[in-house]
Coordinates of C-alpha atoms in Angstrom, one line a residue:
M1 CA 70.6 22.4 99.5
S2 CA 73.4 22.5 97.0
N3 CA 77.1 23.2 96.5
P4 CA 78.2 26.5 94.8
A5 CA 78.4 25.0 91.3
T6 CA 74.7 23.6 91.4
V7 CA 72.1 25.3 89.4
I8 CA 68.8 25.6 91.1
A9 CA 65.6 25.9 89.2
A10 CA 61.9 25.6 89.9
G11 CA 58.7 25.0 88.0
G12 CA 55.2 23.5 87.9
V13 CA 52.8 21.2 86.4
V14 CA 50.0 23.6 85.5
W15 CA 46.6 21.7 85.5
R16 CA 42.9 22.3 85.1
E17 CA 39.7 20.3 84.8
H18 CA 38.2 21.0 81.4
R19 CA 34.9 19.3 80.4
G20 CA 35.5 16.4 82.7
D21 CA 39.0 15.9 81.7
R22 CA 42.2 16.9 83.4
Q23 CA 44.5 19.0 81.1
V24 CA 48.0 20.1 81.7
L25 CA 50.0 23.0 80.2
L26 CA 53.1 22.5 78.2
V27 CA 55.5 25.0 76.7
H28 CA 57.5 25.0 73.5
R29 CA 61.1 26.4 73.6
P30 CA 62.4 27.5 70.1
R31 CA 65.9 27.5 71.2
Y32 CA 65.8 23.7 71.9
D33 CA 62.8 22.9 69.8
D34 CA 61.3 20.9 72.6
W35 CA 58.1 20.6 74.6
S36 CA 58.6 20.8 78.3
L37 CA 57.2 21.8 81.7
P38 CA 57.4 25.5 82.6
K39 CA 60.4 26.2 84.8
G40 CA 63.4 28.4 85.2
K41 CA 66.4 29.3 87.4
L42 CA 66.0 31.2 90.8
N43 CA 67.0 34.8 90.9
A44 CA 69.5 35.9 93.6
H45 CA 68.2 35.3 97.0
E46 CA 64.8 34.1 95.6
H47 CA 62.8 31.5 97.6
V48 CA 62.3 28.4 95.6
L49 CA 58.4 28.5 95.9
V50 CA 58.4 32.2 94.7
A51 CA 60.7 31.3 91.9
A52 CA 58.4 28.4 90.8
R53 CA 55.3 30.6 90.7
R54 CA 57.1 33.4 88.9
E55 CA 58.6 31.1 86.2
V56 CA 55.2 29.5 85.5
E57 CA 53.6 33.0 85.2
E58 CA 56.3 34.3 83.0
E59 CA 56.4 31.4 80.6
T60 CA 52.7 30.7 80.3
G61 CA 50.9 33.8 81.2
Q62 CA 48.9 31.9 83.9
Q63 CA 48.7 33.2 87.5
V64 CA 48.8 30.0 89.7
V65 CA 49.0 28.9 93.2
L66 CA 51.2 26.0 94.1
G67 CA 50.1 22.7 95.6
P68 CA 51.9 19.5 96.6
P69 CA 55.5 18.8 95.5
L70 CA 55.9 16.5 92.6
G71 CA 59.6 15.8 92.7
V72 CA 63.1 17.0 91.9
Q73 CA 64.9 16.5 88.7
R74 CA 68.7 16.1 88.8
Y75 CA 70.8 16.2 85.7
L76 CA 74.0 17.8 84.3
V77 CA 74.1 21.0 82.3
R78 CA 77.0 23.0 80.7
K79 CA 78.2 25.9 82.8
N80 CA 81.3 28.1 82.5
G81 CA 82.9 25.8 80.0
G82 CA 82.3 22.7 82.2
T83 CA 79.4 20.8 83.7
A84 CA 77.3 21.4 86.8
E85 CA 74.4 19.6 88.4
K86 CA 71.1 21.1 87.9
L87 CA 68.2 20.5 90.5
V88 CA 64.7 21.5 89.3
H89 CA 61.9 21.5 92.0
Y90 CA 58.4 21.0 90.8
W91 CA 55.0 21.6 92.3
S92 CA 51.4 21.0 91.2
A93 CA 50.2 24.4 90.0
E94 CA 46.5 25.4 89.7
P95 CA 45.6 28.5 87.6
T96 CA 43.7 31.3 89.4
N97 CA 43.8 33.8 86.5
G98 CA 45.2 33.9 83.1
S99 CA 46.3 36.6 80.6
E100 CA 46.7 36.2 76.9
F101 CA 49.9 34.4 76.2
Q102 CA 52.5 36.6 74.5
P103 CA 55.1 34.4 72.4
N104 CA 58.7 35.4 73.1
D105 CA 62.2 34.2 72.5
E106 CA 62.1 31.8 75.3
V107 CA 58.7 30.3 74.8
D108 CA 56.9 30.7 71.5
E109 CA 53.9 28.4 72.0
I110 CA 51.8 26.8 74.8
A111 CA 49.4 24.0 74.7
W112 CA 46.7 22.7 77.0
L113 CA 46.6 18.9 76.5
S114 CA 45.1 15.9 78.2
V115 CA 47.4 14.1 80.4
D116 CA 47.8 11.2 78.0
K117 CA 48.6 13.5 75.0
A118 CA 51.0 15.5 77.2
R119 CA 52.9 12.4 78.2
S120 CA 53.3 11.7 74.5
K121 CA 54.3 15.2 73.5
L122 CA 56.9 15.9 76.2
S123 CA 60.4 15.7 74.9
Y124 CA 62.1 14.4 78.0
P125 CA 61.3 11.2 80.0
R126 CA 62.3 13.1 83.2
D127 CA 59.3 15.5 82.6
V128 CA 57.0 12.5 82.0
E129 CA 58.0 11.3 85.5
I130 CA 57.1 14.5 87.1
L131 CA 53.8 14.6 85.1
D132 CA 52.9 11.1 86.3
A133 CA 53.4 12.3 90.0
L134 CA 50.6 14.7 89.6
E135 CA 48.0 11.9 89.7
Q136 CA 49.2 10.9 93.1
A137 CA 49.1 14.3 94.5
L138 CA 45.5 15.3 93.7
P139 CA 42.9 16.1 94.8
V140 CA 43.9 18.3 97.8
V141 CA 41.1 18.6 100.5
A142 CA 43.0 21.3 102.7
T143 CA 46.4 22.8 103.2
L144 CA 48.1 24.0 106.3
V145 CA 51.2 26.2 106.5
L146 CA 52.6 26.0 109.9
V147 CA 55.0 28.9 110.7
R148 CA 57.3 29.8 113.6
H149 CA 57.4 33.5 114.1
A150 CA 60.3 35.5 112.6
E151 CA 63.2 36.7 114.9
A152 CA 62.1 38.9 117.6
V153 CA 63.9 41.3 120.0
K154 CA 65.7 39.3 122.6
R155 CA 64.0 38.8 125.9
K156 CA 66.8 40.3 127.8
D157 CA 66.7 43.4 125.8
W158 CA 62.9 43.9 126.2
H159 CA 61.4 45.4 129.3
G160 CA 57.7 45.3 128.5
K161 CA 55.2 42.6 128.5
D162 CA 56.6 39.5 126.6
T163 CA 53.4 39.2 124.6
L164 CA 54.3 42.7 123.2
R165 CA 57.9 41.9 122.3
P166 CA 58.2 42.9 118.6
L167 CA 60.2 41.5 115.7
N168 CA 63.7 42.9 115.3
S169 CA 64.9 44.4 111.9
S170 CA 65.9 40.9 110.7
G171 CA 62.6 39.4 111.6
T172 CA 60.7 42.3 110.0
A173 CA 62.6 41.6 106.7
V174 CA 61.7 37.9 106.9
A175 CA 58.1 38.8 107.4
Q176 CA 58.2 41.0 104.3
R177 CA 59.7 38.1 102.2
L178 CA 57.3 35.7 103.6
T179 CA 54.6 37.6 101.8
D180 CA 55.5 36.3 98.5
V181 CA 56.0 32.7 99.7
L182 CA 52.4 32.7 101.2
A183 CA 51.1 34.2 98.0
A184 CA 52.7 31.5 96.1
L185 CA 50.9 28.9 98.2
G186 CA 47.6 30.7 97.9
V187 CA 47.1 31.2 101.6
N188 CA 43.6 32.5 102.1
R189 CA 43.0 32.0 105.8
L190 CA 45.3 33.3 108.6
I191 CA 45.6 32.2 112.3
S192 CA 48.1 33.5 114.8
S193 CA 49.1 33.5 118.4
D194 CA 48.0 36.7 119.9
A195 CA 51.7 37.7 120.7
E196 CA 52.9 40.6 118.7
R197 CA 55.9 38.7 117.3
C198 CA 53.5 36.2 115.7
V199 CA 51.0 38.7 114.5
A200 CA 53.8 40.8 113.0
T201 CA 55.2 37.8 111.1
I202 CA 52.1 37.2 108.9
A203 CA 50.6 40.9 109.1
P204 CA 52.3 42.0 105.9
Y205 CA 50.6 39.1 104.0
A206 CA 47.4 39.8 105.6
A207 CA 47.5 43.4 104.6
S208 CA 48.5 42.5 101.0
I209 CA 45.3 40.4 100.5
D210 CA 43.1 42.5 102.8
R211 CA 42.3 39.5 105.0
H212 CA 41.3 39.3 108.6
M213 CA 43.6 37.5 111.0
H214 CA 42.2 35.0 113.6
L215 CA 44.0 35.3 116.9
W216 CA 44.1 32.1 119.0
R217 CA 45.4 32.7 122.5
E218 CA 45.6 28.8 122.9
I219 CA 48.7 28.8 120.6
S220 CA 50.6 31.4 122.4
E221 CA 53.3 30.7 124.9
R222 CA 51.3 32.0 127.8
G223 CA 48.2 30.3 126.6
Y224 CA 49.8 27.0 126.3
D225 CA 51.7 27.3 129.6
A226 CA 48.3 28.1 131.3
D227 CA 46.4 25.2 129.6
P228 CA 48.3 22.6 127.5
D229 CA 45.1 20.8 126.8
G230 CA 43.7 23.9 125.2
L231 CA 45.2 22.7 122.0
R232 CA 42.9 19.8 121.7
G233 CA 40.2 20.1 119.0
L234 CA 42.2 22.8 117.2
A235 CA 43.0 20.4 114.3
E236 CA 39.4 20.3 113.2
R237 CA 39.3 24.1 113.2
A238 CA 42.6 24.5 111.4
W239 CA 42.1 21.9 108.6
K240 CA 39.4 23.7 106.9
P241 CA 38.3 22.0 103.6
G242 CA 39.0 24.0 100.5
R243 CA 41.2 26.6 102.3
V244 CA 44.9 27.1 102.6
T245 CA 45.5 28.1 106.2
A246 CA 48.6 29.6 107.7
V247 CA 49.1 29.1 111.5
C248 CA 51.9 31.1 113.2
S249 CA 53.0 30.1 116.6
H250 CA 56.1 29.7 119.0
R251 CA 58.9 27.3 119.3
P252 CA 57.7 25.8 122.6
V253 CA 54.3 25.3 121.3
L254 CA 55.0 24.0 117.9
P255 CA 55.7 20.4 118.7
A256 CA 52.5 19.8 120.6
L257 CA 50.6 21.8 118.0
A258 CA 52.1 19.8 115.2
R259 CA 51.0 16.6 116.8
E260 CA 47.5 18.0 117.3
F261 CA 47.5 18.6 113.6
G262 CA 48.7 15.1 112.8
L263 CA 52.1 16.2 111.7
K264 CA 55.7 15.0 112.5
V265 CA 57.7 18.2 113.2
G266 CA 61.2 18.7 114.4
K267 CA 62.8 21.9 115.4
F268 CA 61.9 25.2 113.8
S269 CA 64.3 28.0 113.3
T270 CA 62.7 31.5 113.5
G271 CA 60.8 32.2 110.3
A272 CA 60.9 28.6 109.2
F273 CA 57.6 26.9 108.0
L274 CA 56.1 23.6 107.0
V275 CA 53.6 23.1 104.3
A276 CA 51.2 20.2 104.6
H277 CA 48.4 19.0 102.2
R278 CA 45.7 16.7 103.1
L279 CA 44.7 14.6 100.1
A280 CA 41.3 13.1 99.4
D281 CA 42.6 9.5 100.2
G282 CA 43.6 10.7 103.6
R283 CA 47.4 11.0 103.0
L284 CA 49.4 13.9 104.3
V285 CA 52.1 15.3 101.9
H286 CA 54.4 17.8 103.6
E287 CA 57.6 19.6 103.2
R288 CA 59.7 21.9 105.4
F289 CA 61.4 25.2 104.5
G290 CA 63.9 27.4 106.2
P291 CA 63.1 31.2 106.6
P292 CA 62.8 33.1 103.4

């Protein structure tokens, strides 16, 4: 994504519908005396989606879930006596809960404004471009997060049934980190192959939200091998309106499963995932990520 000198940051356009009007949330930074969109740099080893959600919540007091991507800003900043490129990734961010805003040294004021007023108040044209992208990314009808299971014990090292083959220590760590990623996306529906390595990949998140996991044998390796046509009709069940659904499956199954879901998907490394949003106008907006 970057060279070592690049500064990576993430943020969001926080929006709500208020009395029939869409409003967005801006922040005022006293250090620069500017009005901007909430954002901040990634912590060490932090996933960009997790960072975007954290920075929004820290700067505004709003708990949010992330929606479609809105673009990436690229500009130069001063760093270690020189200059470096800064990349700021933005997503649509919808509040789920809010606490009372507490002014601090970084952000001393926030403001909910109509989109037109926010466009005039923003200090930087690059932020206006991100704000304008929001209109093209809403409304979202349904969201799918398609996941390849995390790294498992190698087949040659496992002497039991393949369906019971577990994650290895690296895979278990990825599954734990995936929890914060799925939370940032607001996943509220979970579907998995019935193989242990898939179940274990999203089980930590399921436990964190106390949510039942639906097990689909059709998307397991053995189920797909036995009946490739068993994937037909799953798209209608997976794309559930108003829900954010995570589906965890296997490398040999994912290309056919993606086609059934209407997605163009290449190779997945273990623990990698794709986030796809179906918009009201029928468009699909999607982005791919490596393992967290």
